[in-house]
Coordinates of C-alpha atoms in Angstrom, one line a residue:
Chain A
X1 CA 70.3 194.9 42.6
X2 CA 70.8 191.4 44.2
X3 CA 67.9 191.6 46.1
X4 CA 65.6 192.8 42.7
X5 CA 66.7 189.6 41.4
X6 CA 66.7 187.2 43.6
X7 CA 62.8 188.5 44.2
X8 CA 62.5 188.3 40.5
X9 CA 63.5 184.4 40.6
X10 CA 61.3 183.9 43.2
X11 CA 58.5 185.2 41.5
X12 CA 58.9 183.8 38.6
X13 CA 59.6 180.2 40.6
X14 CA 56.1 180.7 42.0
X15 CA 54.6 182.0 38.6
X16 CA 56.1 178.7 36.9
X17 CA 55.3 176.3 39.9
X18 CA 51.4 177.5 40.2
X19 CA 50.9 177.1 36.4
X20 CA 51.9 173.6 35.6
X21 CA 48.1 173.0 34.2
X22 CA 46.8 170.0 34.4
X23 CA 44.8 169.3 30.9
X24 CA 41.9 169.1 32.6
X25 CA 39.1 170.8 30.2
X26 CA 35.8 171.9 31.8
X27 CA 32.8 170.2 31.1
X28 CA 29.5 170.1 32.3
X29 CA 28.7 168.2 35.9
X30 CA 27.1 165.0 34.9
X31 CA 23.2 164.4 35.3
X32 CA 22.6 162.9 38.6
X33 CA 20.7 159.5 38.6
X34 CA 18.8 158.0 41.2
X35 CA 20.8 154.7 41.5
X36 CA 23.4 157.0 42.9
X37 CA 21.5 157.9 45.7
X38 CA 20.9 154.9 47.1
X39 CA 24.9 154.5 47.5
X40 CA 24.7 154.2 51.2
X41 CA 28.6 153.9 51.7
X42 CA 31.5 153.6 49.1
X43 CA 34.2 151.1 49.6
X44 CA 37.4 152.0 47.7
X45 CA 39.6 148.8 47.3
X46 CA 43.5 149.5 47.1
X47 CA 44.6 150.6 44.2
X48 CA 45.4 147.7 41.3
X49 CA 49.0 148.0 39.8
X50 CA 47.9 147.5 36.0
X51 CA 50.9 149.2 34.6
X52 CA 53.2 147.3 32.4
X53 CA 56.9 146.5 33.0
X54 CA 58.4 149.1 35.9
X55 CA 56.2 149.9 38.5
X56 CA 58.2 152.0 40.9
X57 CA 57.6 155.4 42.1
X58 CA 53.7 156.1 42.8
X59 CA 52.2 155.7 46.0
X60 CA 49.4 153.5 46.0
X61 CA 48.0 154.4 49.8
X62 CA 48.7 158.3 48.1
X63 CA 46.2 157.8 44.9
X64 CA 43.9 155.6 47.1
X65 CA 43.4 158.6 49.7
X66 CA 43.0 161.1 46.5
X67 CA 40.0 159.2 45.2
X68 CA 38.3 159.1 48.7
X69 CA 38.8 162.4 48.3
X70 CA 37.2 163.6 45.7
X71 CA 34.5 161.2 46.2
X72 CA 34.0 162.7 49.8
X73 CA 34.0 166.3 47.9
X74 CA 31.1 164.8 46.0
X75 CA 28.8 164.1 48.9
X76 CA 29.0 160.2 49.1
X77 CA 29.8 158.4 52.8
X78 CA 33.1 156.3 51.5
X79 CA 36.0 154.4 53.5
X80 CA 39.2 153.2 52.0
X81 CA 39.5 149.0 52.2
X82 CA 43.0 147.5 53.4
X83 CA 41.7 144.7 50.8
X84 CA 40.3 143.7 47.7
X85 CA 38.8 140.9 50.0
X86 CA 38.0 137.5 49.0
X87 CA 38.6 137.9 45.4
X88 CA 42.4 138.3 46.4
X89 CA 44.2 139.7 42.9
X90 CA 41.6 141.6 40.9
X91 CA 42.8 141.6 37.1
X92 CA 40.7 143.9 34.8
X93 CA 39.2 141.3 32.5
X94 CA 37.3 139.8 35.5
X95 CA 36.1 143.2 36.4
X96 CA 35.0 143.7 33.1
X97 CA 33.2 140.6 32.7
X98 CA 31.1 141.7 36.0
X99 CA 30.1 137.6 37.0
X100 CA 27.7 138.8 39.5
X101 CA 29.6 135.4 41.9
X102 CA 32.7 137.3 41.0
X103 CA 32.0 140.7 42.0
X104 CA 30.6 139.8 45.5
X105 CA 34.2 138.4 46.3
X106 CA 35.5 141.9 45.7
X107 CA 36.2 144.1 48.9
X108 CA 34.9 143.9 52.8
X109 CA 32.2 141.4 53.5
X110 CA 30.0 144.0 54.8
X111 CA 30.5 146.7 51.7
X112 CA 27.8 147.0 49.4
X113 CA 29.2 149.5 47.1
X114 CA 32.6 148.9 45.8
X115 CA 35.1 150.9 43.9
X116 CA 37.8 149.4 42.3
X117 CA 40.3 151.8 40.7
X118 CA 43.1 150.4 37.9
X119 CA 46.5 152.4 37.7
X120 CA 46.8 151.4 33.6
X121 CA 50.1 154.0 33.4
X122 CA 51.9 157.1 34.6
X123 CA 55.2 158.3 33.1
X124 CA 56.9 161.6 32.7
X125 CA 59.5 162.8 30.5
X126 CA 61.7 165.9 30.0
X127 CA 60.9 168.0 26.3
X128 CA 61.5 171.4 26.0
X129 CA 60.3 171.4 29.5
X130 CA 58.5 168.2 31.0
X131 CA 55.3 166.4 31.1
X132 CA 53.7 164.1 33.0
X133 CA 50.8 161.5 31.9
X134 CA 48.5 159.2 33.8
X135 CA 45.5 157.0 33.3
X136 CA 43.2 155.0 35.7
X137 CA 40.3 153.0 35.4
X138 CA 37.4 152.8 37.8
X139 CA 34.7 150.1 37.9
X140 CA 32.0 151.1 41.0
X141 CA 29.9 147.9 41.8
X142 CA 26.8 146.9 44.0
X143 CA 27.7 143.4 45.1
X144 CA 24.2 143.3 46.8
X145 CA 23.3 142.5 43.0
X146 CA 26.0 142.0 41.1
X147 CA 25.3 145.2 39.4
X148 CA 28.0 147.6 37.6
X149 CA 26.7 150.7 38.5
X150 CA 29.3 152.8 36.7
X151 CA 32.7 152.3 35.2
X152 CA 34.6 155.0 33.6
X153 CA 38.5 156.5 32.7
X154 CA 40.6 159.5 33.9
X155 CA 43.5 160.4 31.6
X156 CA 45.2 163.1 33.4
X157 CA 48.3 165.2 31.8
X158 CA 50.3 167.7 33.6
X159 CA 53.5 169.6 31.9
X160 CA 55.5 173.0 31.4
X161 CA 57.8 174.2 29.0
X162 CA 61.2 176.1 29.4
X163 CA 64.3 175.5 31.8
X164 CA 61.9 175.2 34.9
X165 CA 59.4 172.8 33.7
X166 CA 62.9 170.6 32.8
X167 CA 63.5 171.1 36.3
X168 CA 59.8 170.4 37.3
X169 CA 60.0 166.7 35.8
X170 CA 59.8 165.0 38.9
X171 CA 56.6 166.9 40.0
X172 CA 55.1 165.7 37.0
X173 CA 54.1 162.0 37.6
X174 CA 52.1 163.8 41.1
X175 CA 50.7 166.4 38.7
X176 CA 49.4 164.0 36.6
X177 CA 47.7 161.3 39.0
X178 CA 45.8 164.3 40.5
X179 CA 44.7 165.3 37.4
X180 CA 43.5 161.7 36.2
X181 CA 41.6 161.1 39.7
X182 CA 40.1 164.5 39.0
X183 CA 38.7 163.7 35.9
X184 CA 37.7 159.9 36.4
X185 CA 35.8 161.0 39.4
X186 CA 34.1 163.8 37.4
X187 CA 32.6 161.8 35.8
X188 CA 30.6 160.3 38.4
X189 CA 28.0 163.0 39.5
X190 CA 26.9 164.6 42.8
X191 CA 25.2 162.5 45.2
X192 CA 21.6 163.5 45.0
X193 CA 20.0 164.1 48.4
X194 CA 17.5 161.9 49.8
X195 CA 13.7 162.4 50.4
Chain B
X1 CA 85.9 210.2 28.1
X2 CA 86.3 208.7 24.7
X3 CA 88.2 205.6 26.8
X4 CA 85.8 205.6 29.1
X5 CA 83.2 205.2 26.6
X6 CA 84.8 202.5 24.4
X7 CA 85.5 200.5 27.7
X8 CA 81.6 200.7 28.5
X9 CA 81.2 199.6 24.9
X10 CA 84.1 196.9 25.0
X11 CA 82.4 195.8 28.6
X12 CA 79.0 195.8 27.0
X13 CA 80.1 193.7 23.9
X14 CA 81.7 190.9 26.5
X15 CA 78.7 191.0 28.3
X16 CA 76.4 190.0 25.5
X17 CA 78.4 187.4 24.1
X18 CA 79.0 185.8 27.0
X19 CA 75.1 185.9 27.7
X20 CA 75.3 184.2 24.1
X21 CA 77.5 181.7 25.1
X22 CA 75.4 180.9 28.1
X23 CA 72.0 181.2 25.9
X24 CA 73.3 178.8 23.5
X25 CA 74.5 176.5 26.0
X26 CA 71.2 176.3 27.8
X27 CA 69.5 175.5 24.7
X28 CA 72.1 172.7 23.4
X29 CA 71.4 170.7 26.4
X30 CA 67.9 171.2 26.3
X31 CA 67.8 169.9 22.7
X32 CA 69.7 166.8 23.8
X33 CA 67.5 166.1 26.3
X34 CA 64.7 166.5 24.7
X35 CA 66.2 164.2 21.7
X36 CA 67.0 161.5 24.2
X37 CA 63.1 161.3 25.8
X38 CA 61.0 163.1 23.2
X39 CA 60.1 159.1 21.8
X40 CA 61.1 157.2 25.3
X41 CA 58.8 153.9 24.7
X42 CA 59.4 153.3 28.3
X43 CA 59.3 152.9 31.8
X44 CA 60.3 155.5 34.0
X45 CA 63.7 155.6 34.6
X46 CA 65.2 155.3 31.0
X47 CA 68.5 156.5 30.3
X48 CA 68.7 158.9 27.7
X49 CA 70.6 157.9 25.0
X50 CA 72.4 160.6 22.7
X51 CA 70.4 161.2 19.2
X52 CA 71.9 159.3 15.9
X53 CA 69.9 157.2 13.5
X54 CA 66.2 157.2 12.2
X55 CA 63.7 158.7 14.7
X56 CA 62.2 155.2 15.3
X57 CA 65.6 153.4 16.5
X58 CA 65.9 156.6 18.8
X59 CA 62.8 155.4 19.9
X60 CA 63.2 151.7 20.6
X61 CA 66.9 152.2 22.1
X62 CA 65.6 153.2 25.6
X63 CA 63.5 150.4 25.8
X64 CA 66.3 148.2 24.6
X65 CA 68.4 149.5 27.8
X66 CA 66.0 149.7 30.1
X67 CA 63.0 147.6 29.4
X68 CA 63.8 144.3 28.0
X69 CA 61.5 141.7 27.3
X70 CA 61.3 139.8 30.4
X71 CA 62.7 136.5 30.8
X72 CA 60.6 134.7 32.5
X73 CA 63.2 131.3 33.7
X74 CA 61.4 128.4 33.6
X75 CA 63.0 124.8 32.1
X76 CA 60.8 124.1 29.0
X77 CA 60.4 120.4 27.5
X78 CA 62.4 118.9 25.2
X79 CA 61.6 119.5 21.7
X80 CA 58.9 121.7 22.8
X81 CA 56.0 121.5 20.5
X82 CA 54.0 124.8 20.3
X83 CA 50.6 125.6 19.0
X84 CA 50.7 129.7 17.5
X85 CA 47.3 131.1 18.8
X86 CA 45.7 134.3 16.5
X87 CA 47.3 137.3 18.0
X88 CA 44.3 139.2 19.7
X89 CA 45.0 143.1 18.9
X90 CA 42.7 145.4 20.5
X91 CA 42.1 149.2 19.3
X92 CA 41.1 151.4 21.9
X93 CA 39.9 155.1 21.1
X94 CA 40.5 157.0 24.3
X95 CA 38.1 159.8 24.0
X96 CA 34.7 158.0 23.2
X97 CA 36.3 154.8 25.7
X98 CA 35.3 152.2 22.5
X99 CA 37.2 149.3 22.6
X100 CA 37.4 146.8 19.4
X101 CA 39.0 143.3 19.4
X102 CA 40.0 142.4 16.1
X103 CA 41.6 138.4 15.6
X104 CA 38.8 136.8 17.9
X105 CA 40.8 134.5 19.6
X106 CA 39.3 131.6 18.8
X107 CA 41.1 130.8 15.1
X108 CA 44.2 129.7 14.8
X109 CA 47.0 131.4 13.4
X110 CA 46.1 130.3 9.7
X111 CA 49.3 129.3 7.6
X112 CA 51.3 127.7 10.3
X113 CA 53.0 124.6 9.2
X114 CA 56.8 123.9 10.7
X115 CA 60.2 125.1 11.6
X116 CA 61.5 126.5 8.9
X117 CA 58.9 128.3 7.7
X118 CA 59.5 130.1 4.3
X119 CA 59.4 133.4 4.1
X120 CA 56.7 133.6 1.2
X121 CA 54.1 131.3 3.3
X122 CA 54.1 134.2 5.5
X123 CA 51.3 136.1 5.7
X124 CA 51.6 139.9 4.5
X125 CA 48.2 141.5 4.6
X126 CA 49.6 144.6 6.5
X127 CA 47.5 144.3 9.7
X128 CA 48.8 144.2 12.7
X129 CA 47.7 140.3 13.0
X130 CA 50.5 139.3 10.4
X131 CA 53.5 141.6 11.7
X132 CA 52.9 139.4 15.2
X133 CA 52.5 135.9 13.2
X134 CA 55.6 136.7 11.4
X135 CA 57.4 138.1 13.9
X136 CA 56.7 135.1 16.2
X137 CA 57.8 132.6 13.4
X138 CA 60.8 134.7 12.6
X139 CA 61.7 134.9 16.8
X140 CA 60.6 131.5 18.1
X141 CA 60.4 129.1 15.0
X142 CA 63.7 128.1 14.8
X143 CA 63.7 127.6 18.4
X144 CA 61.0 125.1 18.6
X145 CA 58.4 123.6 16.9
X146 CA 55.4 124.9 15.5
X147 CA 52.5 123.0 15.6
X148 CA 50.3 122.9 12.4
X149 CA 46.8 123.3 13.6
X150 CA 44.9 121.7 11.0
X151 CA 46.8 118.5 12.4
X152 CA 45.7 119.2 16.3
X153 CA 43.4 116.6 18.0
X154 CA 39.7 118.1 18.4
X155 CA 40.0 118.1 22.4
X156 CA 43.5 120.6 21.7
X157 CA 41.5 122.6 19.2
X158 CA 38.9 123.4 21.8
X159 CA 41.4 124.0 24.2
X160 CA 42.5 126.4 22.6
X161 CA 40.2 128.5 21.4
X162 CA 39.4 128.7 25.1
X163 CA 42.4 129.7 25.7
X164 CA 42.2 131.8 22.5
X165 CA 39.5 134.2 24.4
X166 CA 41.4 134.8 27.7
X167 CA 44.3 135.7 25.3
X168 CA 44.6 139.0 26.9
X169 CA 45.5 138.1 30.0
X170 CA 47.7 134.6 29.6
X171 CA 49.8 137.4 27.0
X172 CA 51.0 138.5 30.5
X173 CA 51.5 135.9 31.9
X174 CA 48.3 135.8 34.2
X175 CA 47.3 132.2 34.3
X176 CA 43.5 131.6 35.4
X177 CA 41.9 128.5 36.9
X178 CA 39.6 128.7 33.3
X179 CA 43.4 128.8 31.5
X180 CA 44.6 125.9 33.7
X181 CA 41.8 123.6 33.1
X182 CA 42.2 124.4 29.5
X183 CA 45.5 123.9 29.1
X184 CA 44.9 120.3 31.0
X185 CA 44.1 119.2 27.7
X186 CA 47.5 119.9 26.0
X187 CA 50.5 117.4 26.9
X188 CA 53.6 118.4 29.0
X189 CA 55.4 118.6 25.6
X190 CA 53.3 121.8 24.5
X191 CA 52.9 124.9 24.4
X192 CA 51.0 127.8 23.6
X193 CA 52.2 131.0 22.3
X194 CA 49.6 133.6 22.9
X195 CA 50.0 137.6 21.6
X196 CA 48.2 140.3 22.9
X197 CA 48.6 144.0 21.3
X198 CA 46.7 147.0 22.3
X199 CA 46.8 150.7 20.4
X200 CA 45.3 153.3 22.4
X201 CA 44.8 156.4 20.2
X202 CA 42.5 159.0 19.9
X203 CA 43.2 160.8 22.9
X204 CA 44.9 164.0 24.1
X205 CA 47.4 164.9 22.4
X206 CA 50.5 166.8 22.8
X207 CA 50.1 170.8 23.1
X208 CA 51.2 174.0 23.8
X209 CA 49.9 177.0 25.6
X210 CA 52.2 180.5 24.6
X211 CA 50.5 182.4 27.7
X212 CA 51.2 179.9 30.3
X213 CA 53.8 177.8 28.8
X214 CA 51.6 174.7 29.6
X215 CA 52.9 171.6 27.8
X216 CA 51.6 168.4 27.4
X217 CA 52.5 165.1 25.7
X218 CA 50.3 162.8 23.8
X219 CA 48.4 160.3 25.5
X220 CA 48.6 157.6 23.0
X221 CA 50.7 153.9 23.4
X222 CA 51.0 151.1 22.1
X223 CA 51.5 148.0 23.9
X224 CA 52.8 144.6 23.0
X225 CA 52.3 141.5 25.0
X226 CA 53.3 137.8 24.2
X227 CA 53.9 134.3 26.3
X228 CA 54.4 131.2 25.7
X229 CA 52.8 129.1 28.6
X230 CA 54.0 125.2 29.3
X231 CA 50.8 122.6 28.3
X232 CA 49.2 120.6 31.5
X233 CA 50.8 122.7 34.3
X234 CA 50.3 126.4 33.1
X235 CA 53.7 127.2 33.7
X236 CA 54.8 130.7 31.8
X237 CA 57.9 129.9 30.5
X238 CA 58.6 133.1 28.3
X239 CA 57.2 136.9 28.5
X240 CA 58.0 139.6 27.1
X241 CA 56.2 143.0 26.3
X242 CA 57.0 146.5 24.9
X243 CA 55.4 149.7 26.0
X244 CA 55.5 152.4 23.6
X245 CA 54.2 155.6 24.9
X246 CA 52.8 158.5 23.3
X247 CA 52.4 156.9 19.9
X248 CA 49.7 154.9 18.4
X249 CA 51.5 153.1 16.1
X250 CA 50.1 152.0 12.4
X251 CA 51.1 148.3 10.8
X252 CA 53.0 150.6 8.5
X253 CA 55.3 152.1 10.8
X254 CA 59.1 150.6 10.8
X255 CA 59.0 151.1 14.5
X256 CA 56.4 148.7 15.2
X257 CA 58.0 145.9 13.3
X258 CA 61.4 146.7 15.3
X259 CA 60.0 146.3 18.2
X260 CA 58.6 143.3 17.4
X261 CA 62.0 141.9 16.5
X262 CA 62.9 143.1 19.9
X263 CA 60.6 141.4 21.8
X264 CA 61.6 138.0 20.3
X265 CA 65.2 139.6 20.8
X266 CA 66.0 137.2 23.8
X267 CA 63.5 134.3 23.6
X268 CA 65.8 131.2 24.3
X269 CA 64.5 128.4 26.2
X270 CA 66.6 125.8 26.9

């Protein structure tokens, strides 16, 4: 009798554990444009801290790593930076304002393609179960001209209800980073093949 | 067998209620729980805190014990003399990514005059630009003076409407070389109080799915910035901010103007 429940728990453990969904709704891949083939190499700069107040508990080196990632999944040649190079602390408003002088600062000397990547917020909290939210930022640049070739946002949320996803709350912040790099990098499309 | 039987019933009955018991139990702390974090306007790590009062002081009180407005030390002036800048509130739909500053930074905050300010030359249009105008007169007025703009030398009023456009950042704190050579302009005696308030809204929202039991929390916040930043050196003297997460709140929510009151909560410059 033991052993029927204690392979009951288990399954259900596992049932619970593999569906903590991640919000992520299907849409379709975006159109692929030509300016993205000509991205020769990607250079992802360390992850910028925007978050507000308290900023323990994510890896930075972690979320860096997922976004070469999934940009490697999408066919692009990318390399993680140790440094956001000459520009030394990127803040968003000067990444929005895209100063063609500014942006060539950003990242390795030798990169042409940079991707700078803004932690805006992650949190998690325990309901009637728990759920985890996330959102980034991502800016990708061509610093041979100044150029913002693509900027876009990744809100990922992650969450289940019941006794285990209460007990599931410190899964959730991880959840939900994966599922915002998922979604901010959907958005950039396939690398088209050359020739 | 008639004993035996009642016993199975009698063992059957103490087995269900104590499953009850254990049911309710479970349930109990799962309501507190979720009482304490459903509105947590915080930063991970808040301590729950057990459910009394109206909804919105459950949901400043983490905050309040975990995330107060930061104190940023710093020795002001004398009699420190500080020009109000127009709050810059920005309204950010999630979904479409549209972002819309309201209060260009380059006007003044209209109807200051003095310390003392009374209540009635407040302004009270509703909007989110007069809860922080009022707020800030209500926190810091008595605590220094306000500077009435009309009475500012041109070379100050150009400074800061300058400084009025980079409100966004000096609201936390990040001082630019642009800033710095703006703030050149104002004496070592002044100050400017910038506010910078963002809603984020339109998002996803909280759900639920019955066949996987998939939650998910809104994705909507509301964040509060403000700083007042010494004159000539660019020195921050006082922060503070307030993160609200998972609401988007309106001008005419009670919470937003108690966490206002909050973030003035422990301005005191000496």
């Amino acid at each position: 009798m033991r052993r029927v429940f204690r392979s009951g728990f288990i399954v259900l453990l596992l049932t619970v554990a593999v569906s903590v969904v991640c919000a992520a709704k299907k849409r379709a891949e975006p159109q692929s444009d030509s300016k993205f083939g000509a991205i020769e190499n990607i250079s992802v700069l360390p992850i910028v801290d925007a978050r507000t107040g308290d900023k323990a508990g994510v890896s930075l080196e972690k979320l860096q790593r997922s976004v070469v990632n999934a940009l490697k999944r999408k066919q692009y040649p990318v390399q993680a930076a140790d440094s956001s190079g000459e520009a030394g602390e990127i803040a968003i408003e000067d990444v929005e304002a895209a100063d063609p002088q500014y942006i060539k600062k950003l990242g390795p000397a030798d990169a042409r393609w940079v991707l700078i990547i803004f932690l805006d917020d992650v949190a998690s909290k325990v309901t009637f179960g728990s759920t985890g939210n996330a959102k980034l930022s991502g800016f990708l640049f061509d610093k041979s001209s100044g150029e913002l070739v693509w900027k876009g946002r990744g809100i990922g949320q992650a969450g289940q209800g019941g006794l285990m996803g209460m007990a599931m709350k410190g899964a959730m912040k991880g959840a939900a980073l994966e599922a915002a790099v998922f979604n901010l990098i959907r958005e950039i499309p396939k690398r088209p093949k050359n020739g | 067998m008639k004993t035996r039987s009642s016993m199975s019933g009698l063992f059957y009955c103490q087995l269900c209620r104590n499953a009850v018991i254990v049911l309710i139990t479970l349930v109990a702390l799962a309501c507190s729980a979720s009482a304490a974090e459903e509105n947590s306007t915080t930063q991970p790590g808040a301590q729950p805190k057990s459910s009394s009062g109206s909804q919105a002081s459950e949901a400043l009180a983490p905050a309040s014990a975990t995330n107060p407005a930061i104190p940023e030390t710093a020795t002001a002036p004398v009699q420190l003399k500080v020009v109000l800048l127009k709050p810059l509130v920005r309204l950010e739909n999630t979904r479409s990514g549209i972002k819309t500053d309201f209060g260009a930074a380059t006007m003044f905050a209209p109807t200051i005059t003095n310390v003392g300010l009374p209540h009635d030359r407040m302004r009270s249009d509703g909007s989110y630009e007069s809860l922080l105008l009022n707020a800030a007169i209500t926190g810091v007025g008595p605590k220094v003076t306000l500077l009435d703009p009309r009475k500012l030398e041109p070379s100050v009023v150009e400074a800061c409407m300058k400084l009025g456009s980079l409100s966004s950042r000096l609201a936390r704190g990040n001082v630019n070389e642009e800033a710095l050579k703006a703030l050149a302009s104002l004496d070592e005696q002044s100050a400017i109080l910038v506010h910078f308030l963002r809603v984020e809204g339109g998002g996803p929202g909280r759900s639920w799915n019955p066949n996987s039991g998939a939650i998910t929390s809104s994705t909507d916040s509301t964040l509060i910035q403000a700083a007042l930043i010494s004159g000539k050196t660019g020195k921050v003297i006082w922060k503070g901010e307030r993160l609200i997460r998972y609401k988007a709140l309106k001008p005419t929510d009670e919470a937003l103007g108690k966490v206002l009151t909050e973030l003035y909560g422990n301005f005191d410059i000496k």
